[in-house]
Coordinates of C-alpha atoms and ligand atoms in Angstrom, one line a residue:
M1 CA 98.2 132.5 97.3
V2 CA 98.5 132.0 93.6
G3 CA 97.5 128.5 92.5
A4 CA 95.1 126.0 94.2
G5 CA 97.2 122.8 93.9
P6 CA 98.4 121.1 97.1
A7 CA 101.0 123.8 97.9
G8 CA 98.5 126.7 97.6
L9 CA 95.8 124.9 99.5
V10 CA 98.1 124.0 102.4
A11 CA 99.5 127.5 102.6
A12 CA 96.0 129.0 102.6
L13 CA 94.7 126.5 105.2
D14 CA 97.6 127.0 107.6
L15 CA 97.4 130.8 107.4
A16 CA 93.6 130.8 107.7
R17 CA 93.6 128.7 110.8
R18 CA 96.2 131.1 112.2
R19 CA 93.6 133.8 111.6
V20 CA 95.4 135.5 108.7
D21 CA 93.3 137.0 106.0
V22 CA 94.0 135.1 102.8
R23 CA 92.8 135.0 99.2
L24 CA 93.5 132.0 97.0
I25 CA 93.3 132.5 93.2
E26 CA 93.4 129.7 90.6
Q27 CA 93.5 130.2 86.9
S28 CA 91.6 127.0 86.0
A29 CA 87.9 127.3 85.8
S30 CA 87.3 124.3 88.1
P31 CA 89.2 121.9 90.4
S32 CA 91.7 119.5 88.7
T33 CA 90.4 115.9 88.4
G34 CA 93.6 113.8 87.9
S35 CA 95.1 111.2 90.3
R36 CA 98.6 112.5 89.6
A37 CA 100.6 112.3 92.9
K38 CA 98.9 109.4 94.7
G39 CA 101.4 108.7 97.5
I40 CA 101.2 110.7 100.8
Q41 CA 104.3 110.2 102.9
P42 CA 104.3 109.7 106.7
R43 CA 105.5 113.3 107.4
T44 CA 102.8 114.8 105.2
L45 CA 100.2 112.7 107.1
E46 CA 101.5 114.3 110.3
V47 CA 101.1 117.8 108.8
F48 CA 97.6 116.7 107.7
E49 CA 96.9 115.7 111.3
A50 CA 97.9 119.2 112.5
L51 CA 95.7 120.8 109.8
G52 CA 92.8 118.6 110.9
V53 CA 92.3 116.6 107.7
V54 CA 94.1 113.3 108.4
E55 CA 91.0 111.4 109.3
E56 CA 89.3 112.3 106.0
V57 CA 92.6 111.5 104.1
S58 CA 92.7 108.1 105.9
R59 CA 89.1 107.3 105.0
S60 CA 89.6 108.3 101.4
G61 CA 92.7 106.2 100.7
G62 CA 94.5 103.0 101.6
P63 CA 97.9 101.4 101.9
F64 CA 99.9 100.8 98.7
P65 CA 98.9 97.6 97.0
R66 CA 101.5 95.0 96.3
W67 CA 103.4 95.4 93.0
R68 CA 102.7 92.4 90.7
T69 CA 104.7 91.8 87.5
Y70 CA 103.6 89.5 84.7
R71 CA 105.6 87.3 82.3
A72 CA 104.1 85.6 79.3
G73 CA 100.7 86.9 80.4
R74 CA 100.9 85.2 83.8
P75 CA 101.7 86.7 87.3
A76 CA 105.4 86.2 87.8
R77 CA 106.3 88.1 91.0
E78 CA 104.6 90.1 93.7
K79 CA 106.2 92.3 96.3
S80 CA 105.5 95.3 98.5
I81 CA 106.6 98.7 97.4
Y82 CA 108.9 98.8 100.4
D83 CA 110.7 95.7 99.3
M84 CA 111.0 97.2 95.8
L85 CA 112.6 100.3 97.4
G86 CA 114.8 98.1 99.5
I87 CA 113.7 99.7 102.8
G88 CA 111.6 96.9 104.4
Q89 CA 108.1 97.1 105.7
P90 CA 107.6 100.2 108.0
V91 CA 106.4 99.4 111.5
A92 CA 104.1 101.6 113.6
G93 CA 105.4 102.8 116.9
P94 CA 104.7 105.5 119.5
A95 CA 107.1 108.0 117.8
V96 CA 105.7 107.5 114.3
P97 CA 101.9 107.4 114.2
Y98 CA 101.7 107.1 110.4
P99 CA 104.4 104.7 109.3
E100 CA 103.3 103.9 105.8
T101 CA 102.9 105.8 102.6
W102 CA 99.2 106.3 102.0
M103 CA 97.6 106.1 98.6
I104 CA 95.0 108.6 97.7
P105 CA 94.4 110.3 94.3
Q106 CA 95.6 113.9 94.2
W107 CA 92.2 115.2 93.2
R108 CA 90.7 113.8 96.4
T109 CA 93.5 115.2 98.6
E110 CA 92.9 118.6 97.1
E111 CA 89.1 118.2 97.6
I112 CA 89.6 117.5 101.3
L113 CA 91.9 120.5 101.7
R114 CA 89.4 122.7 99.9
D115 CA 86.6 121.5 102.2
A116 CA 88.7 122.3 105.3
L117 CA 89.5 125.7 103.9
R118 CA 85.8 126.4 103.2
H119 CA 85.0 125.7 106.8
L120 CA 87.3 128.5 107.7
G121 CA 85.5 130.8 105.3
V122 CA 88.0 130.7 102.4
R123 CA 86.9 129.7 98.9
V124 CA 89.2 129.1 96.0
E125 CA 88.6 131.9 93.4
Y126 CA 88.5 129.9 90.2
G127 CA 89.0 131.4 86.7
S128 CA 91.3 134.0 88.3
A129 CA 94.8 134.2 86.8
L130 CA 97.7 136.3 88.1
V131 CA 99.1 138.2 85.1
A132 CA 101.3 140.9 86.7
L133 CA 103.0 141.6 90.0
T134 CA 104.7 144.6 91.6
D135 CA 106.5 144.5 94.9
E136 CA 106.3 148.0 96.3
G137 CA 108.4 147.4 99.3
T138 CA 105.7 147.6 101.9
E139 CA 103.1 145.6 100.0
V140 CA 102.6 143.7 96.8
T141 CA 100.2 144.6 94.0
A142 CA 99.0 141.6 91.9
T143 CA 97.0 142.0 88.7
I144 CA 94.4 139.3 88.4
R145 CA 92.4 138.6 85.2
R146 CA 89.0 137.1 85.6
D147 CA 86.2 137.0 82.9
G148 CA 88.1 139.5 80.8
E149 CA 88.2 142.0 83.6
Q150 CA 91.3 142.9 85.7
E151 CA 91.5 143.4 89.4
R152 CA 94.4 145.0 91.2
L153 CA 94.8 143.2 94.5
R154 CA 97.1 144.6 97.2
S155 CA 98.5 142.3 99.9
S156 CA 101.3 142.1 102.4
Y157 CA 102.8 139.0 100.9
V158 CA 102.3 136.7 97.9
V159 CA 102.8 133.0 98.0
A160 CA 103.5 131.7 94.5
A161 CA 102.1 128.1 94.4
D162 CA 101.5 128.3 90.6
G163 CA 103.3 125.1 89.6
A164 CA 106.3 124.3 87.5
A165 CA 105.4 126.8 84.8
S166 CA 105.1 129.5 87.4
T167 CA 104.1 132.9 86.0
V168 CA 105.2 134.6 89.2
R169 CA 108.7 133.0 89.0
R170 CA 109.0 134.3 85.4
I171 CA 107.9 137.8 86.4
L172 CA 110.4 137.8 89.2
G173 CA 113.2 136.7 86.8
V174 CA 114.2 133.8 89.1
A175 CA 116.2 131.2 87.2
F176 CA 114.8 127.6 87.1
D177 CA 117.9 125.6 86.1
G178 CA 117.9 121.9 85.4
V179 CA 116.7 119.6 82.7
T180 CA 113.5 118.7 81.0
R181 CA 113.8 115.2 79.6
D182 CA 112.0 115.4 76.3
D183 CA 112.9 111.7 75.7
E184 CA 111.3 110.7 79.0
R185 CA 107.5 111.1 78.6
Y186 CA 104.7 109.3 80.3
L187 CA 101.1 108.9 79.4
T188 CA 99.1 108.9 82.6
A189 CA 95.3 108.3 82.8
D190 CA 92.5 107.6 85.2
V191 CA 90.5 104.8 83.7
R192 CA 87.6 102.4 84.4
A193 CA 88.4 98.8 83.3
T194 CA 86.8 95.3 83.1
G195 CA 88.9 92.2 83.8
L196 CA 91.3 93.6 86.3
D197 CA 91.3 92.7 90.0
R198 CA 91.8 95.6 92.5
S199 CA 94.0 93.6 94.9
C200 CA 97.4 94.7 93.5
W201 CA 99.3 97.1 91.2
H202 CA 99.6 95.4 87.9
N203 CA 102.8 95.7 85.7
W204 CA 103.4 94.3 82.3
S205 CA 106.3 94.8 79.8
R206 CA 107.0 93.4 76.4
P207 CA 109.4 90.5 76.6
D208 CA 111.6 92.0 73.8
D209 CA 111.6 95.5 75.2
A210 CA 111.6 96.2 78.9
A211 CA 111.0 99.9 78.2
A212 CA 107.7 99.1 76.6
R213 CA 105.9 98.9 80.0
V214 CA 102.4 99.5 81.3
S215 CA 101.3 99.9 84.8
V216 CA 97.8 99.9 86.1
C217 CA 97.1 100.7 89.8
P218 CA 93.8 100.5 91.6
L219 CA 93.0 103.9 93.3
P220 CA 91.6 103.2 96.8
E221 CA 88.0 104.2 97.5
T222 CA 87.3 104.8 93.8
D223 CA 86.3 102.5 90.9
T224 CA 89.2 103.8 88.8
F225 CA 92.8 102.8 88.1
Q226 CA 95.8 104.9 87.4
F227 CA 97.2 103.8 84.0
V228 CA 100.9 104.8 83.3
A229 CA 102.8 104.0 80.1
P230 CA 106.2 105.5 79.1
L231 CA 106.1 106.7 75.5
P232 CA 109.0 105.9 73.1
P233 CA 111.5 108.7 72.6
G234 CA 111.1 110.6 69.3
Q235 CA 107.6 109.5 68.5
E236 CA 104.7 111.9 68.1
T237 CA 102.4 112.2 71.1
P238 CA 99.5 109.9 70.5
A239 CA 95.9 111.1 70.7
L240 CA 94.8 111.3 74.3
V241 CA 91.8 109.0 74.0
L242 CA 90.5 105.7 75.2
A243 CA 91.7 103.8 72.1
T244 CA 95.3 104.9 72.8
V245 CA 95.1 103.4 76.3
Q246 CA 93.7 100.1 75.0
R247 CA 96.3 100.0 72.2
L248 CA 99.3 100.6 74.5
F249 CA 98.0 98.0 76.9
D250 CA 97.4 95.3 74.2
E251 CA 100.8 95.9 72.6
R252 CA 102.7 95.6 75.9
S253 CA 100.6 93.1 78.0
G254 CA 100.8 90.3 75.5
G255 CA 97.0 90.4 75.0
A256 CA 95.8 90.2 78.7
P257 CA 92.0 90.1 78.7
V258 CA 91.4 93.5 80.0
T259 CA 89.0 96.1 78.5
F260 CA 89.3 99.8 79.2
D261 CA 85.8 101.2 79.4
E262 CA 86.3 104.9 80.1
V263 CA 89.0 107.5 80.5
C264 CA 88.2 110.0 83.3
W265 CA 91.4 112.0 82.9
I266 CA 94.4 111.7 80.7
T267 CA 97.7 113.6 80.2
V268 CA 101.3 113.3 78.9
H269 CA 104.0 114.7 81.0
R270 CA 107.8 114.9 80.7
A271 CA 110.3 114.2 83.4
N272 CA 111.4 117.6 84.7
E273 CA 114.2 118.2 87.2
R274 CA 114.7 121.9 88.0
L275 CA 115.3 124.1 91.0
A276 CA 114.6 127.8 91.5
D277 CA 117.8 129.7 92.4
R278 CA 115.8 131.7 95.0
Y279 CA 112.7 130.9 97.0
R280 CA 112.2 134.5 98.2
V281 CA 112.2 137.8 96.4
G282 CA 111.2 140.6 98.7
R283 CA 107.6 139.9 99.7
V284 CA 107.0 137.0 97.3
F285 CA 107.7 133.4 98.1
L286 CA 107.9 130.4 95.8
V287 CA 106.5 127.1 97.1
G288 CA 105.9 123.6 95.7
D289 CA 106.5 122.9 92.0
A290 CA 107.0 126.7 91.4
A291 CA 110.2 126.3 93.4
H292 CA 111.3 122.8 92.4
A293 CA 110.4 120.1 89.9
V294 CA 111.8 117.0 91.6
P295 CA 112.5 113.6 90.0
A296 CA 109.4 111.4 89.9
A297 CA 111.0 108.5 91.7
G298 CA 109.9 108.1 95.3
G299 CA 106.8 110.2 95.1
Q300 CA 108.3 113.4 96.6
G301 CA 106.8 116.2 94.5
L302 CA 103.4 116.8 96.2
N303 CA 104.9 115.9 99.6
T304 CA 107.8 118.4 99.3
A305 CA 105.2 121.0 98.1
V306 CA 103.1 120.5 101.3
Q307 CA 106.2 120.7 103.5
D308 CA 107.3 123.9 101.9
S309 CA 103.9 125.6 102.6
Y310 CA 103.8 124.2 106.1
N311 CA 107.3 125.6 106.8
L312 CA 106.3 129.0 105.5
G313 CA 102.8 129.4 106.9
W314 CA 103.6 129.9 110.5
K315 CA 106.5 132.2 109.7
L316 CA 104.2 134.5 107.7
A317 CA 101.6 134.5 110.4
A318 CA 104.2 135.3 113.1
V319 CA 105.8 138.1 111.1
L320 CA 102.3 139.6 110.3
A321 CA 101.7 139.5 114.1
G322 CA 105.0 141.4 114.7
A323 CA 107.8 138.8 114.8
P324 CA 111.1 139.9 113.2
E325 CA 111.0 140.0 109.4
D326 CA 114.2 138.0 109.0
L327 CA 112.3 135.0 110.2
L328 CA 111.1 134.7 106.6
D329 CA 114.6 134.3 105.3
S330 CA 114.8 131.0 107.1
Y331 CA 112.2 129.6 104.7
E332 CA 114.6 129.3 101.8
E333 CA 117.5 128.4 104.0
E334 CA 115.6 125.4 105.4
R335 CA 113.7 124.2 102.4
R336 CA 115.9 124.7 99.4
P337 CA 118.7 122.3 100.4
L338 CA 116.2 119.5 100.8
A339 CA 114.9 120.0 97.2
A340 CA 118.5 120.4 96.0
R341 CA 119.3 117.0 97.6
L342 CA 116.3 115.3 95.9
M343 CA 117.7 116.6 92.5
R344 CA 120.8 114.5 93.0
G345 CA 118.7 111.3 93.4
L346 CA 117.2 109.3 96.3
G347 CA 120.5 107.4 96.9
T348 CA 122.9 110.3 96.8
A349 CA 124.1 111.9 100.0
D350 CA 124.4 115.7 100.4
D351 CA 127.4 117.6 101.8
R352 CA 126.3 116.7 105.3
G353 CA 126.3 113.0 104.4
E354 CA 122.5 112.7 104.6
V355 CA 120.5 110.9 101.9
P356 CA 116.8 111.8 101.2
D357 CA 114.3 110.0 103.4
I358 CA 111.3 109.1 101.2
F359 CA 109.0 109.2 104.2
Q360 CA 110.4 112.7 104.9
L361 CA 110.5 112.0 108.7
R362 CA 114.3 112.5 108.9
N363 CA 114.3 115.7 106.9
N364 CA 115.8 118.3 109.3
Y365 CA 117.0 121.8 109.6
R366 CA 120.1 121.1 111.7
G367 CA 122.6 123.9 111.7
R368 CA 120.2 126.5 110.3
R369 CA 119.7 129.9 111.9
L370 CA 116.5 128.9 113.8
S371 CA 118.1 125.6 115.1
A372 CA 119.9 126.2 118.4
E373 CA 121.5 123.0 119.6
T374 CA 123.3 124.1 122.7
R375 CA 124.1 120.8 124.4
R376 CA 127.7 119.6 124.5
D377 CA 126.8 116.1 123.5
P378 CA 123.5 116.2 121.6
G379 CA 121.3 113.1 121.7
G380 CA 119.4 111.4 118.8
V381 CA 116.8 114.2 118.7
Q382 CA 118.5 117.5 117.9
A383 CA 117.6 121.1 117.2
G384 CA 116.2 121.2 113.7
D385 CA 114.8 117.7 113.8
R386 CA 111.1 116.8 113.5
A387 CA 109.9 116.4 117.1
P388 CA 108.7 112.8 117.3
D389 CA 105.3 111.8 118.6
A390 CA 105.1 110.2 122.1
P391 CA 102.4 108.8 124.4
L392 CA 101.5 111.1 127.3
S393 CA 99.5 110.6 130.5
L394 CA 98.4 113.9 132.0
P395 CA 97.3 114.7 135.6
D396 CA 93.7 115.2 134.5
G397 CA 93.6 111.5 133.5
S398 CA 93.7 112.1 129.8
R399 CA 96.2 110.1 127.6
P400 CA 96.8 112.2 124.6
R401 CA 99.6 111.7 122.1
L402 CA 102.2 114.4 122.1
F403 CA 101.1 115.6 118.6
E404 CA 97.6 116.2 120.1
F405 CA 99.1 118.2 122.9
L406 CA 101.2 120.3 120.4
R407 CA 98.0 121.3 118.6
G408 CA 96.9 123.3 121.7
A409 CA 99.7 125.9 121.3
D410 CA 101.9 127.8 118.9
V411 CA 105.1 126.9 120.7
T412 CA 105.6 124.1 123.2
V413 CA 108.4 123.5 125.7
L414 CA 109.1 119.9 126.6
A415 CA 110.9 120.0 129.9
F416 CA 112.8 117.0 131.3
G417 CA 113.6 117.9 134.9
D418 CA 112.7 120.5 137.5
E419 CA 115.3 123.1 136.4
A420 CA 114.2 122.8 132.8
A421 CA 110.6 123.2 133.8
E422 CA 111.4 126.2 136.1
G423 CA 113.2 127.8 133.2
G424 CA 110.2 127.4 131.0
H425 CA 107.8 128.8 133.5
A426 CA 110.1 131.8 134.4
V427 CA 110.1 132.9 130.8
A428 CA 106.4 132.3 130.2
G429 CA 105.6 134.3 133.3
R430 CA 107.7 137.2 132.2
H431 CA 106.0 137.9 128.9
G432 CA 102.7 139.5 127.9
S433 CA 100.3 137.8 125.5
S434 CA 100.6 137.0 121.8
A435 CA 101.5 133.6 120.6
V436 CA 100.6 130.7 122.9
L437 CA 103.4 128.9 124.7
R438 CA 102.6 125.7 126.4
I439 CA 104.9 123.9 128.8
L440 CA 105.0 120.1 129.4
D441 CA 106.9 119.1 132.5
V442 CA 107.4 115.6 131.2
R443 CA 108.5 113.8 134.4
T444 CA 105.9 115.3 136.8
E445 CA 103.0 115.8 134.4
S446 CA 103.3 112.5 132.5
P447 CA 104.7 110.0 135.1
A448 CA 103.2 106.9 133.7
T449 CA 104.7 107.4 130.3
V450 CA 108.0 109.1 131.2
D451 CA 110.2 106.2 130.3
A452 CA 108.7 106.1 126.8
V453 CA 109.0 109.8 126.2
Q454 CA 112.6 109.8 127.5
E455 CA 113.5 106.9 125.3
I456 CA 112.0 108.6 122.2
Y457 CA 113.7 111.9 122.9
D458 CA 116.9 110.2 123.8
V459 CA 117.1 111.8 127.3
A460 CA 118.6 109.8 130.2
S461 CA 116.7 109.3 133.4
G462 CA 117.5 112.2 135.7
Q463 CA 119.1 114.3 132.9
E464 CA 118.0 117.9 132.7
V465 CA 117.0 118.8 129.1
L466 CA 114.6 121.3 127.5
F467 CA 113.3 121.2 123.9
L468 CA 111.4 124.1 122.3
V469 CA 109.0 122.8 119.6
R470 CA 108.2 125.3 116.8
P471 CA 104.7 125.7 115.4
D472 CA 105.6 123.3 112.5
G473 CA 106.6 120.6 114.9
H474 CA 110.4 120.9 114.5
V475 CA 112.7 121.3 117.5
G476 CA 114.0 124.9 117.6
L477 CA 116.1 124.9 120.7
A478 CA 117.7 122.0 122.7
A479 CA 119.3 122.9 125.9
E480 CA 120.8 121.3 129.0
D481 CA 121.5 124.4 131.1
H482 CA 120.8 128.1 131.4
F483 CA 117.2 127.2 130.4
A484 CA 115.5 130.6 131.1
E485 CA 118.2 132.6 129.4
R486 CA 118.4 130.4 126.3
L487 CA 114.6 130.4 126.0
A488 CA 114.4 134.1 126.5
E489 CA 117.0 134.5 123.8
H490 CA 115.3 132.1 121.3
L491 CA 111.6 132.8 121.6
P492 CA 111.7 136.4 120.2
R493 CA 113.3 135.0 117.0
L494 CA 110.1 132.9 116.4
T495 CA 107.3 135.0 117.8
A496 CA 105.9 138.5 118.2
G497 CA 107.8 139.3 121.4
G498 CA 105.3 138.2 124.0
L499 CA 104.1 134.8 124.9
A500 CA 101.2 133.7 127.0
R501 CA 101.2 130.3 128.8
T502 CA 98.0 128.3 128.5
Ligands
FAD1 C1 101.0 112.9 85.7 C2 101.6 113.3 87.0 C3 102.0 112.4 87.9 C4 102.6 112.7 89.1 N1 102.9 111.8 90.0 C5 103.4 112.1 91.2 C6 103.7 111.2 92.2 O1 103.4 110.0 92.1 N2 104.2 111.6 93.4 C7 104.4 113.0 93.7 O2 104.8 113.3 94.8 N3 104.2 113.9 92.7 C8 103.7 113.5 91.5 N4 103.4 114.4 90.6 C9 103.8 115.8 90.9 C10 102.7 116.5 91.7 O3 101.5 116.4 91.1 C11 103.2 117.9 92.0 O4 104.4 117.9 92.6 C12 102.2 118.7 92.8 O5 100.9 118.8 92.2 C13 102.8 120.0 93.2 O6 101.8 120.8 93.8 P1 101.8 122.4 93.6 O7 100.6 122.9 94.3 O8 103.1 123.0 93.8 O9 101.6 122.6 92.0 P2 100.4 122.3 91.1 O10 99.7 121.1 91.6 O11 100.9 122.2 89.7 O12 99.4 123.5 91.2 C14 99.7 124.7 90.6 C15 98.3 125.5 90.4 O13 98.6 126.8 90.0 C16 97.7 127.2 89.0 N5 98.2 128.4 88.3 C17 99.3 128.4 87.5 N6 99.5 129.6 87.0 C18 98.6 130.4 87.6 C19 98.4 131.8 87.6 N7 99.1 132.6 86.8 N8 97.3 132.3 88.3 C20 96.6 131.5 89.1 N9 96.8 130.1 89.2 C21 97.8 129.6 88.4 C22 97.5 125.9 88.2 O14 96.4 126.0 87.4 C23 97.5 124.8 89.2 O15 96.3 124.5 89.7 C24 102.9 114.1 89.4 C25 102.5 115.1 88.4 C26 101.9 114.7 87.2 C27 101.6 115.7 86.2

């Protein structure tokens, strides 16, 4: 893994927990300290649950505060971010365990991921920059510069998580077309302040110039605020110091009595909208900002980075264990269209008529090579979709959520009906051992909650249906007949030939 931002950390963590030997190099001398992407979307929280870090992320963050605007120095309006986005307050339900966007500074998210990785014996190698790369067909040789010395590191694959200015992408010659908006620049800083309450996200603008805005948001579980001010086009970048923060604030807030005491981190960044024309070149994969710089609106950058790595991780692990190599081609096929859609804006539909879901729960891989929807009249949950959560009640008396059940296996069959369950068992029994397949016979093993599971999965009472859930929690196969045959045909595309039932 090249780069220890969110994309590199998630890729390394997912591979390490699948017992793949990884190294994670990072050119900076130490961890980054900025709040940057502070919104973790519901689907990312589900991935964090699977990776075992969601409790720590929950403890270290909080819900988005209400957005307060001021006029003539006084509070004028206050509303939730969901009202601002026009999507209404999200409601928790059995299918969606984390309905809200969670606020946590990016430095803290990265710290939590690093800690989890350290528990698996992997440490970020700081001060180590990739400077050259050669794909030799059967392996990749990376040249790493550290303390003036060079190391040649050979590996089976390289995951380039080295950000928007990716060195790996440049070495590979992959185009990164799009725009960098030099006229759209933001000064962002983490600050300590006196005179500001922490109950809401404060927003001022000059009455004569709505573009002269300043926004100050309390960062949960810290004593800092994230300060953001757009910079006027054409002007020189100001000095990145405390006095600049105070000046911008005083000019734009109409003299609100707030004093900034300390700057902990400060940067100026430009709006960047670019997409790599390939996500895979031989044994090298681009993930996160190295593959796409998405528009800032809607807080999708970090989240899309995490989802990329989570899509790729299990595929690399499976191929290293013997699954067919072309499984890796599905990474670009599944992930690039979602980033391409974000480039067109949050309100713009793609050629399938789907608009981006800022929560990323409806992002799906329908119609892609790994999604086998074989029913004549598919229901609401289809092959390619995220498999929703559901309440279970197992024969041993336990009442896990489906997501907890999924964590016990690589691949899970959800069988609705005797024939579907028999089909699953027949295939599981036929194979040797490699990846772990688990079968849940929903109607017999979870009778107390069967109605809820059927409703969530849009399966009628008495209907025979089988869903195969992939290691990343998406439905791979949905079938209503020929269960054993369809499973036997589908499983070898995802796994190293054999499966053992737990
Ligand atoms: C000010 C700011 C505010 C933002 N706000 C939001 C937001 O509100 N919501 C949102 O979703 N996103 C936001 N983003 C974007 C978000 O931070 C990124 O999308 C996210 O960090 C992408 O993660 P990544 O791991 O792909 O890349 P990065 O976080 O950029 O990590 C790449 C890493 O690779 C390292 N690296 C680079 N080259 C090499 C090399 N040759 N060798 C070794 N290491 C290398 C870098 O040092 C870096 O640590 C913001 C970004 C900025 C700058």
